[in-house]
């Protein structure tokens, strides 16, 4: 047997195929229609999704797991992406890839893909949106990787809700493409060319400086895992409740997505052995 490709995540118990993990997700195919580069940091894939239930793809902040590479005789290498937008009539989705110079499975797939390319994926999975039902103002903190989720959230923003959005990016054009929504302030935290993503701490510093009243705000944040942990710990200490802290570590500086997936699968396997379900998996507690 050939040695395992480093980015392959083994699933010897087939946990990822079981009902508890799949829930309402389905295996689907997407046919690439176009690949564009709307800003320096973004490669945008527009594709037609052949889904059994197109209505399931309509809500904001949906995630899919895309098979970006399939080593011979091994499990596919997958990466999670957010659906930026979905047209239910045409069944066409937009998915943004954050560009970087590293030779990774996702970048290799993007470079090789052309109109007509077909790719397998699993989805969609609904991710949390801000707790706007609370009647509080929503504070959104996001880095480059979460801009597609912020875009989808703003496109579905309910009338009358108020909030502020802070984006940490070195790509002003990606920020400028966010929809303008009445009652929502958009704030750019522009990184310089010598400031790599996940190194400035700008989101954490801004969150500490601008939000001091737990009664007035509900928080949604996504980005580099350590900075998200810092934000979460800070607001927990201030007395924010769990439902007003919807904070997600999308990536970790210096750690591959495959390593994070291995930790996540290991934790999930331990839960299932204890008779627990996916609801008990707390991504915050992963040893990553």
Short mmCIF file of N, CA and C in Angstrom, two decimals, residues 82-229:
data_model
loop_
_atom_site.label_atom_id
_atom_site.label_comp_id
_atom_site.label_asym_id
_atom_site.label_seq_id
_atom_site.Cartn_x
_atom_site.Cartn_y
_atom_site.Cartn_z
N UNK A 82 -17.48 28.51 2.70
CA UNK A 82 -18.80 29.09 2.91
C UNK A 82 -19.43 29.44 1.57
N UNK A 83 -20.72 29.17 1.45
CA UNK A 83 -21.46 29.61 0.29
C UNK A 83 -21.67 31.12 0.39
N UNK A 84 -21.03 31.88 -0.51
CA UNK A 84 -21.18 33.34 -0.47
C UNK A 84 -22.59 33.75 -0.89
N UNK A 85 -23.09 33.13 -1.94
CA UNK A 85 -24.45 33.40 -2.39
C UNK A 85 -24.95 32.19 -3.16
N UNK A 86 -26.30 32.08 -3.22
CA UNK A 86 -26.91 30.97 -3.95
C UNK A 86 -28.17 31.47 -4.63
N UNK A 87 -28.28 31.20 -5.91
CA UNK A 87 -29.45 31.55 -6.71
C UNK A 87 -30.32 30.29 -6.81
N UNK A 88 -31.46 30.22 -6.09
CA UNK A 88 -32.25 29.00 -6.07
C UNK A 88 -32.94 28.70 -7.40
N UNK A 89 -33.12 29.69 -8.24
CA UNK A 89 -33.77 29.45 -9.54
C UNK A 89 -32.79 28.76 -10.49
N UNK A 90 -31.60 29.31 -10.58
CA UNK A 90 -30.57 28.73 -11.46
C UNK A 90 -29.77 27.63 -10.78
N UNK A 91 -29.90 27.53 -9.44
CA UNK A 91 -29.13 26.58 -8.62
C UNK A 91 -27.64 26.82 -8.80
N UNK A 92 -27.29 28.10 -8.75
CA UNK A 92 -25.89 28.51 -8.95
C UNK A 92 -25.36 29.13 -7.66
N UNK A 93 -24.19 28.71 -7.26
CA UNK A 93 -23.56 29.18 -6.04
C UNK A 93 -22.27 29.92 -6.35
N UNK A 94 -21.91 30.84 -5.46
CA UNK A 94 -20.59 31.47 -5.47
C UNK A 94 -19.83 31.03 -4.23
N UNK A 95 -18.58 30.62 -4.43
CA UNK A 95 -17.73 30.20 -3.32
C UNK A 95 -16.39 30.91 -3.48
N UNK A 96 -15.98 31.64 -2.46
CA UNK A 96 -14.72 32.39 -2.50
C UNK A 96 -13.59 31.60 -1.85
N UNK A 97 -12.47 31.52 -2.54
CA UNK A 97 -11.23 30.94 -2.02
C UNK A 97 -10.29 32.09 -1.67
N UNK A 98 -9.81 32.12 -0.43
CA UNK A 98 -8.80 33.11 -0.06
C UNK A 98 -7.47 32.67 -0.65
N UNK A 99 -6.87 33.53 -1.44
CA UNK A 99 -5.63 33.18 -2.14
C UNK A 99 -4.42 33.30 -1.21
N UNK A 100 -3.49 32.38 -1.38
CA UNK A 100 -2.22 32.47 -0.66
C UNK A 100 -1.15 31.75 -1.49
N UNK A 101 0.11 32.06 -1.24
CA UNK A 101 1.17 31.53 -2.12
C UNK A 101 1.57 30.10 -1.82
N UNK A 102 1.10 29.51 -0.74
CA UNK A 102 1.51 28.16 -0.37
C UNK A 102 0.99 27.12 -1.36
N UNK A 103 1.75 26.05 -1.53
CA UNK A 103 1.34 24.95 -2.40
C UNK A 103 0.46 24.01 -1.59
N UNK A 104 -0.86 24.26 -1.60
CA UNK A 104 -1.81 23.47 -0.81
C UNK A 104 -2.80 22.79 -1.73
N UNK A 105 -3.50 21.76 -1.23
CA UNK A 105 -4.49 21.08 -2.09
C UNK A 105 -5.54 22.03 -2.63
N UNK A 106 -6.01 22.98 -1.82
CA UNK A 106 -7.05 23.90 -2.29
C UNK A 106 -6.53 24.82 -3.39
N UNK A 107 -5.30 25.33 -3.22
CA UNK A 107 -4.75 26.21 -4.24
C UNK A 107 -4.46 25.43 -5.52
N UNK A 108 -4.04 24.18 -5.40
CA UNK A 108 -3.80 23.38 -6.60
C UNK A 108 -5.11 23.12 -7.34
N UNK A 109 -6.18 22.84 -6.57
CA UNK A 109 -7.47 22.62 -7.24
C UNK A 109 -7.93 23.89 -7.96
N UNK A 110 -7.82 25.03 -7.30
CA UNK A 110 -8.27 26.28 -7.90
C UNK A 110 -7.49 26.59 -9.17
N UNK A 111 -6.19 26.35 -9.15
CA UNK A 111 -5.37 26.64 -10.32
C UNK A 111 -5.70 25.71 -11.50
N UNK A 112 -6.13 24.48 -11.19
CA UNK A 112 -6.41 23.51 -12.25
C UNK A 112 -7.84 23.58 -12.76
N UNK A 113 -8.75 24.13 -11.97
CA UNK A 113 -10.17 24.12 -12.33
C UNK A 113 -10.45 25.03 -13.53
N UNK A 114 -11.40 24.63 -14.34
CA UNK A 114 -11.82 25.37 -15.52
C UNK A 114 -13.34 25.27 -15.63
N UNK A 115 -13.98 26.14 -16.41
CA UNK A 115 -15.41 25.93 -16.69
C UNK A 115 -15.64 24.52 -17.22
N UNK A 116 -16.60 23.84 -16.63
CA UNK A 116 -16.87 22.45 -16.98
C UNK A 116 -16.29 21.46 -15.99
N UNK A 117 -15.32 21.89 -15.17
CA UNK A 117 -14.78 21.02 -14.13
C UNK A 117 -15.91 20.64 -13.16
N UNK A 118 -15.97 19.36 -12.81
CA UNK A 118 -16.93 18.91 -11.82
C UNK A 118 -16.20 18.52 -10.54
N UNK A 119 -16.80 18.88 -9.41
CA UNK A 119 -16.18 18.59 -8.13
C UNK A 119 -17.25 18.07 -7.18
N UNK A 120 -16.87 17.08 -6.38
CA UNK A 120 -17.78 16.52 -5.39
C UNK A 120 -17.69 17.31 -4.10
N UNK A 121 -18.81 17.39 -3.39
CA UNK A 121 -18.83 18.07 -2.10
C UNK A 121 -19.92 17.48 -1.24
N UNK A 122 -19.85 17.77 0.05
CA UNK A 122 -20.86 17.38 1.02
C UNK A 122 -21.44 18.66 1.60
N UNK A 123 -22.77 18.74 1.67
CA UNK A 123 -23.35 19.93 2.27
C UNK A 123 -24.84 20.03 1.98
N UNK A 124 -25.45 21.14 2.31
CA UNK A 124 -24.84 22.21 3.09
C UNK A 124 -25.04 21.98 4.58
N UNK A 125 -24.20 22.61 5.38
CA UNK A 125 -24.38 22.60 6.84
C UNK A 125 -24.59 24.03 7.30
N UNK A 126 -25.69 24.25 8.01
CA UNK A 126 -26.00 25.59 8.51
C UNK A 126 -25.08 25.95 9.67
N UNK A 127 -24.37 27.05 9.54
CA UNK A 127 -23.56 27.57 10.63
C UNK A 127 -24.31 28.73 11.30
N UNK A 128 -23.91 29.03 12.51
CA UNK A 128 -24.60 30.06 13.27
C UNK A 128 -24.49 31.43 12.60
N UNK A 129 -25.55 32.19 12.72
CA UNK A 129 -25.56 33.60 12.35
C UNK A 129 -25.69 34.41 13.64
N UNK A 130 -25.51 35.73 13.60
CA UNK A 130 -25.64 36.52 14.83
C UNK A 130 -27.01 36.35 15.48
N UNK A 131 -27.04 36.44 16.79
CA UNK A 131 -28.26 36.26 17.56
C UNK A 131 -29.11 37.53 17.50
N UNK A 132 -29.64 37.81 16.33
CA UNK A 132 -30.40 39.04 16.13
C UNK A 132 -31.78 38.99 16.77
N UNK A 133 -32.26 37.79 17.12
CA UNK A 133 -33.54 37.68 17.81
C UNK A 133 -33.49 38.28 19.20
N UNK A 134 -32.29 38.52 19.71
CA UNK A 134 -32.13 39.06 21.06
C UNK A 134 -32.56 40.52 21.15
N UNK A 135 -32.65 41.20 20.00
CA UNK A 135 -32.96 42.63 20.00
C UNK A 135 -31.76 43.50 20.30
N UNK A 136 -30.62 42.90 20.57
CA UNK A 136 -29.40 43.66 20.85
C UNK A 136 -28.72 44.06 19.54
N UNK A 137 -27.78 44.97 19.65
CA UNK A 137 -26.94 45.28 18.50
C UNK A 137 -25.94 44.14 18.30
N UNK A 138 -25.70 43.82 17.05
CA UNK A 138 -24.77 42.74 16.73
C UNK A 138 -23.40 43.31 16.41
N UNK A 139 -22.39 42.75 17.03
CA UNK A 139 -21.00 43.09 16.73
C UNK A 139 -20.37 41.91 15.99
N UNK A 140 -19.87 42.18 14.79
CA UNK A 140 -19.27 41.13 13.96
C UNK A 140 -17.80 41.44 13.77
N UNK A 141 -16.95 40.46 14.09
CA UNK A 141 -15.50 40.59 13.92
C UNK A 141 -15.04 39.45 13.01
N UNK A 142 -14.36 39.78 11.91
CA UNK A 142 -14.01 38.75 10.93
C UNK A 142 -12.70 39.09 10.25
N UNK A 143 -11.94 38.04 9.92
CA UNK A 143 -10.77 38.24 9.07
C UNK A 143 -11.10 37.81 7.65
N UNK A 144 -10.09 37.75 6.79
CA UNK A 144 -10.30 37.47 5.37
C UNK A 144 -11.12 36.20 5.14
N UNK A 145 -10.84 35.16 5.92
CA UNK A 145 -11.48 33.87 5.68
C UNK A 145 -12.98 33.90 5.94
N UNK A 146 -13.44 34.87 6.73
CA UNK A 146 -14.85 34.94 7.10
C UNK A 146 -15.62 35.98 6.28
N UNK A 147 -14.97 36.66 5.35
CA UNK A 147 -15.67 37.67 4.56
C UNK A 147 -16.85 37.06 3.78
N UNK A 148 -16.72 35.86 3.17
CA UNK A 148 -17.90 35.30 2.49
C UNK A 148 -19.08 35.08 3.44
N UNK A 149 -18.80 34.63 4.66
CA UNK A 149 -19.88 34.43 5.63
C UNK A 149 -20.51 35.76 6.00
N UNK A 150 -19.70 36.80 6.20
CA UNK A 150 -20.22 38.12 6.54
C UNK A 150 -21.09 38.64 5.39
N UNK A 151 -20.62 38.44 4.17
CA UNK A 151 -21.40 38.86 3.00
C UNK A 151 -22.79 38.21 3.02
N UNK A 152 -22.82 36.88 3.23
CA UNK A 152 -24.10 36.17 3.23
C UNK A 152 -24.99 36.63 4.38
N UNK A 153 -24.40 36.87 5.54
CA UNK A 153 -25.16 37.34 6.70
C UNK A 153 -25.77 38.71 6.43
N UNK A 154 -24.99 39.61 5.84
CA UNK A 154 -25.49 40.95 5.56
C UNK A 154 -26.58 40.93 4.48
N UNK A 155 -26.45 40.05 3.50
CA UNK A 155 -27.47 39.96 2.46
C UNK A 155 -28.82 39.51 3.04
N UNK A 156 -28.77 38.77 4.15
CA UNK A 156 -30.00 38.27 4.77
C UNK A 156 -30.38 39.07 6.01
N UNK A 157 -29.76 40.22 6.21
CA UNK A 157 -29.96 41.02 7.43
C UNK A 157 -31.42 41.45 7.58
N UNK A 158 -32.03 41.20 8.74
CA UNK A 158 -33.43 41.59 8.91
C UNK A 158 -33.61 43.09 9.05
N UNK A 159 -34.68 43.59 8.49
CA UNK A 159 -34.96 45.02 8.56
C UNK A 159 -35.11 45.47 10.01
N UNK A 160 -34.48 46.58 10.33
CA UNK A 160 -34.59 47.15 11.66
C UNK A 160 -33.50 46.71 12.63
N UNK A 161 -32.79 45.62 12.33
CA UNK A 161 -31.71 45.18 13.20
C UNK A 161 -30.51 46.11 13.04
N UNK A 162 -29.77 46.30 14.14
CA UNK A 162 -28.61 47.20 14.12
C UNK A 162 -27.33 46.43 14.45
N UNK A 163 -26.22 46.97 13.97
CA UNK A 163 -24.97 46.31 14.28
C UNK A 163 -23.78 47.05 13.71
N UNK A 164 -22.60 46.49 14.00
CA UNK A 164 -21.35 46.98 13.46
C UNK A 164 -20.49 45.81 13.05
N UNK A 165 -19.75 45.99 11.97
CA UNK A 165 -18.90 44.94 11.41
C UNK A 165 -17.48 45.47 11.32
N UNK A 166 -16.53 44.70 11.86
CA UNK A 166 -15.11 45.04 11.75
C UNK A 166 -14.42 43.93 10.96
N UNK A 167 -13.71 44.30 9.90
CA UNK A 167 -13.04 43.33 9.03
C UNK A 167 -11.53 43.58 9.05
N UNK A 168 -10.77 42.54 9.39
CA UNK A 168 -9.31 42.58 9.36
C UNK A 168 -8.86 41.97 8.03
N UNK A 169 -8.33 42.80 7.13
CA UNK A 169 -7.91 42.30 5.81
C UNK A 169 -6.87 43.24 5.23
N UNK A 170 -6.09 42.74 4.28
CA UNK A 170 -5.19 43.60 3.53
C UNK A 170 -5.74 43.90 2.14
N UNK A 171 -7.02 43.51 1.93
CA UNK A 171 -7.65 43.64 0.61
C UNK A 171 -8.84 44.60 0.73
N UNK A 172 -8.58 45.86 0.44
CA UNK A 172 -9.65 46.86 0.56
C UNK A 172 -10.82 46.55 -0.37
N UNK A 173 -10.52 46.02 -1.55
CA UNK A 173 -11.58 45.73 -2.51
C UNK A 173 -12.54 44.66 -1.98
N UNK A 174 -12.01 43.66 -1.27
CA UNK A 174 -12.88 42.63 -0.69
C UNK A 174 -13.80 43.24 0.36
N UNK A 175 -13.28 44.17 1.14
CA UNK A 175 -14.10 44.88 2.12
C UNK A 175 -15.16 45.73 1.43
N UNK A 176 -14.75 46.46 0.40
CA UNK A 176 -15.68 47.37 -0.28
C UNK A 176 -16.83 46.62 -0.95
N UNK A 177 -16.66 45.33 -1.23
CA UNK A 177 -17.71 44.56 -1.89
C UNK A 177 -18.81 44.10 -0.93
N UNK A 178 -18.63 44.33 0.37
CA UNK A 178 -19.67 43.95 1.33
C UNK A 178 -20.91 44.83 1.12
N UNK A 179 -22.10 44.27 1.27
CA UNK A 179 -23.30 45.06 1.05
C UNK A 179 -23.49 46.12 2.12
N UNK A 180 -23.94 47.29 1.71
CA UNK A 180 -24.31 48.35 2.65
C UNK A 180 -25.73 48.07 3.14
N UNK A 181 -25.89 48.00 4.46
CA UNK A 181 -27.17 47.67 5.07
C UNK A 181 -27.57 48.79 6.03
N UNK A 182 -28.78 49.33 5.92
CA UNK A 182 -29.22 50.35 6.87
C UNK A 182 -29.12 49.86 8.31
N UNK A 183 -28.51 50.69 9.16
CA UNK A 183 -28.38 50.34 10.56
C UNK A 183 -27.12 49.56 10.90
N UNK A 184 -26.29 49.26 9.88
CA UNK A 184 -25.06 48.48 10.11
C UNK A 184 -23.85 49.31 9.70
N UNK A 185 -22.93 49.52 10.63
CA UNK A 185 -21.69 50.21 10.33
C UNK A 185 -20.60 49.24 9.90
N UNK A 186 -19.89 49.58 8.82
CA UNK A 186 -18.80 48.74 8.32
C UNK A 186 -17.48 49.42 8.60
N UNK A 187 -16.55 48.70 9.22
CA UNK A 187 -15.28 49.29 9.64
C UNK A 187 -14.12 48.42 9.14
N UNK A 188 -13.23 49.05 8.40
CA UNK A 188 -12.07 48.34 7.83
C UNK A 188 -10.87 48.46 8.76
N UNK A 189 -10.31 47.30 9.14
CA UNK A 189 -9.04 47.25 9.86
C UNK A 189 -8.00 46.78 8.86
N UNK A 190 -7.41 47.72 8.15
CA UNK A 190 -6.55 47.39 7.02
C UNK A 190 -5.16 47.00 7.49
N UNK A 191 -4.74 45.81 7.08
CA UNK A 191 -3.38 45.36 7.37
C UNK A 191 -2.42 45.90 6.31
N UNK A 192 -1.19 46.11 6.71
CA UNK A 192 -0.17 46.51 5.77
C UNK A 192 0.41 45.31 5.04
N UNK A 193 1.17 45.55 3.97
CA UNK A 193 1.73 44.45 3.18
C UNK A 193 2.70 43.57 3.96
N UNK A 194 3.25 44.08 5.05
CA UNK A 194 4.19 43.30 5.86
C UNK A 194 3.52 42.70 7.09
N UNK A 195 2.19 42.65 7.09
CA UNK A 195 1.44 42.11 8.22
C UNK A 195 0.61 40.91 7.77
N UNK A 196 1.14 39.69 7.93
CA UNK A 196 0.39 38.50 7.51
C UNK A 196 -0.91 38.35 8.30
N UNK A 197 -1.84 37.67 7.70
CA UNK A 197 -3.12 37.38 8.38
C UNK A 197 -2.84 36.65 9.69
N UNK A 198 -3.62 36.96 10.70
CA UNK A 198 -3.51 36.28 11.99
C UNK A 198 -2.39 36.74 12.88
N UNK A 199 -1.75 37.87 12.55
CA UNK A 199 -0.60 38.31 13.34
C UNK A 199 -0.81 39.63 14.05
N UNK A 200 -1.81 40.40 13.69
CA UNK A 200 -1.90 41.77 14.21
C UNK A 200 -2.68 41.88 15.51
N UNK A 201 -3.61 40.97 15.74
CA UNK A 201 -4.46 41.09 16.92
C UNK A 201 -5.44 42.25 16.85
N UNK A 202 -5.66 42.78 15.65
CA UNK A 202 -6.51 43.97 15.51
C UNK A 202 -7.97 43.71 15.92
N UNK A 203 -8.47 42.53 15.60
CA UNK A 203 -9.86 42.24 15.94
C UNK A 203 -10.05 42.18 17.46
N UNK A 204 -9.13 41.52 18.13
CA UNK A 204 -9.21 41.40 19.58
C UNK A 204 -9.07 42.77 20.24
N UNK A 205 -8.12 43.56 19.78
CA UNK A 205 -7.91 44.89 20.36
C UNK A 205 -9.14 45.77 20.17
N UNK A 206 -9.74 45.70 18.98
CA UNK A 206 -10.93 46.51 18.71
C UNK A 206 -12.11 46.04 19.55
N UNK A 207 -12.27 44.73 19.66
CA UNK A 207 -13.38 44.19 20.46
C UNK A 207 -13.27 44.65 21.91
N UNK A 208 -12.08 44.62 22.48
CA UNK A 208 -11.90 45.05 23.87
C UNK A 208 -12.17 46.53 24.04
N UNK A 209 -11.76 47.32 23.06
CA UNK A 209 -11.88 48.78 23.18
C UNK A 209 -13.30 49.27 22.94
N UNK A 210 -14.03 48.61 22.02
CA UNK A 210 -15.30 49.16 21.57
C UNK A 210 -16.53 48.55 22.22
N UNK A 211 -16.39 47.38 22.85
CA UNK A 211 -17.55 46.72 23.46
C UNK A 211 -17.31 46.53 24.96
N UNK A 212 -18.06 47.25 25.74
CA UNK A 212 -17.87 47.17 27.19
C UNK A 212 -19.17 46.84 27.93
N UNK A 213 -20.30 46.77 27.20
CA UNK A 213 -21.59 46.60 27.85
C UNK A 213 -22.21 45.25 27.46
N UNK A 214 -22.13 44.23 28.31
CA UNK A 214 -22.70 42.92 27.95
C UNK A 214 -24.19 42.98 27.66
N UNK A 215 -24.90 43.93 28.26
CA UNK A 215 -26.34 44.01 28.05
C UNK A 215 -26.70 44.57 26.68
N UNK A 216 -25.76 45.22 26.02
CA UNK A 216 -26.09 45.92 24.79
C UNK A 216 -25.74 45.22 23.50
N UNK A 217 -24.91 44.17 23.58
CA UNK A 217 -24.38 43.59 22.35
C UNK A 217 -24.53 42.08 22.33
N UNK A 218 -24.69 41.54 21.14
CA UNK A 218 -24.51 40.12 20.89
C UNK A 218 -23.38 40.00 19.86
N UNK A 219 -22.52 39.01 20.01
CA UNK A 219 -21.26 38.97 19.25
C UNK A 219 -21.22 37.75 18.34
N UNK A 220 -20.79 38.00 17.10
CA UNK A 220 -20.47 36.94 16.14
C UNK A 220 -19.07 37.24 15.63
N UNK A 221 -18.19 36.24 15.68
CA UNK A 221 -16.81 36.45 15.23
C UNK A 221 -16.27 35.18 14.60
N UNK A 222 -15.42 35.33 13.60
CA UNK A 222 -14.81 34.18 12.94
C UNK A 222 -13.47 34.60 12.36
N UNK A 223 -12.49 33.69 12.49
CA UNK A 223 -11.16 33.97 11.96
C UNK A 223 -10.13 33.04 12.54
N UNK A 224 -8.93 33.53 12.73
CA UNK A 224 -7.81 32.74 13.23
C UNK A 224 -8.12 32.23 14.64
N UNK A 225 -7.85 30.95 14.89
CA UNK A 225 -8.35 30.29 16.10
C UNK A 225 -7.86 30.94 17.39
N UNK A 226 -6.58 31.30 17.47
CA UNK A 226 -6.08 31.86 18.72
C UNK A 226 -6.71 33.22 19.01
N UNK A 227 -6.85 34.04 17.98
CA UNK A 227 -7.49 35.33 18.21
C UNK A 227 -8.95 35.16 18.60
N UNK A 228 -9.63 34.18 18.01
CA UNK A 228 -11.01 33.92 18.39
C UNK A 228 -11.09 33.43 19.84
N UNK A 229 -10.13 32.61 20.25
CA UNK A 229 -10.11 32.17 21.66
C UNK A 229 -9.93 33.36 22.60
#
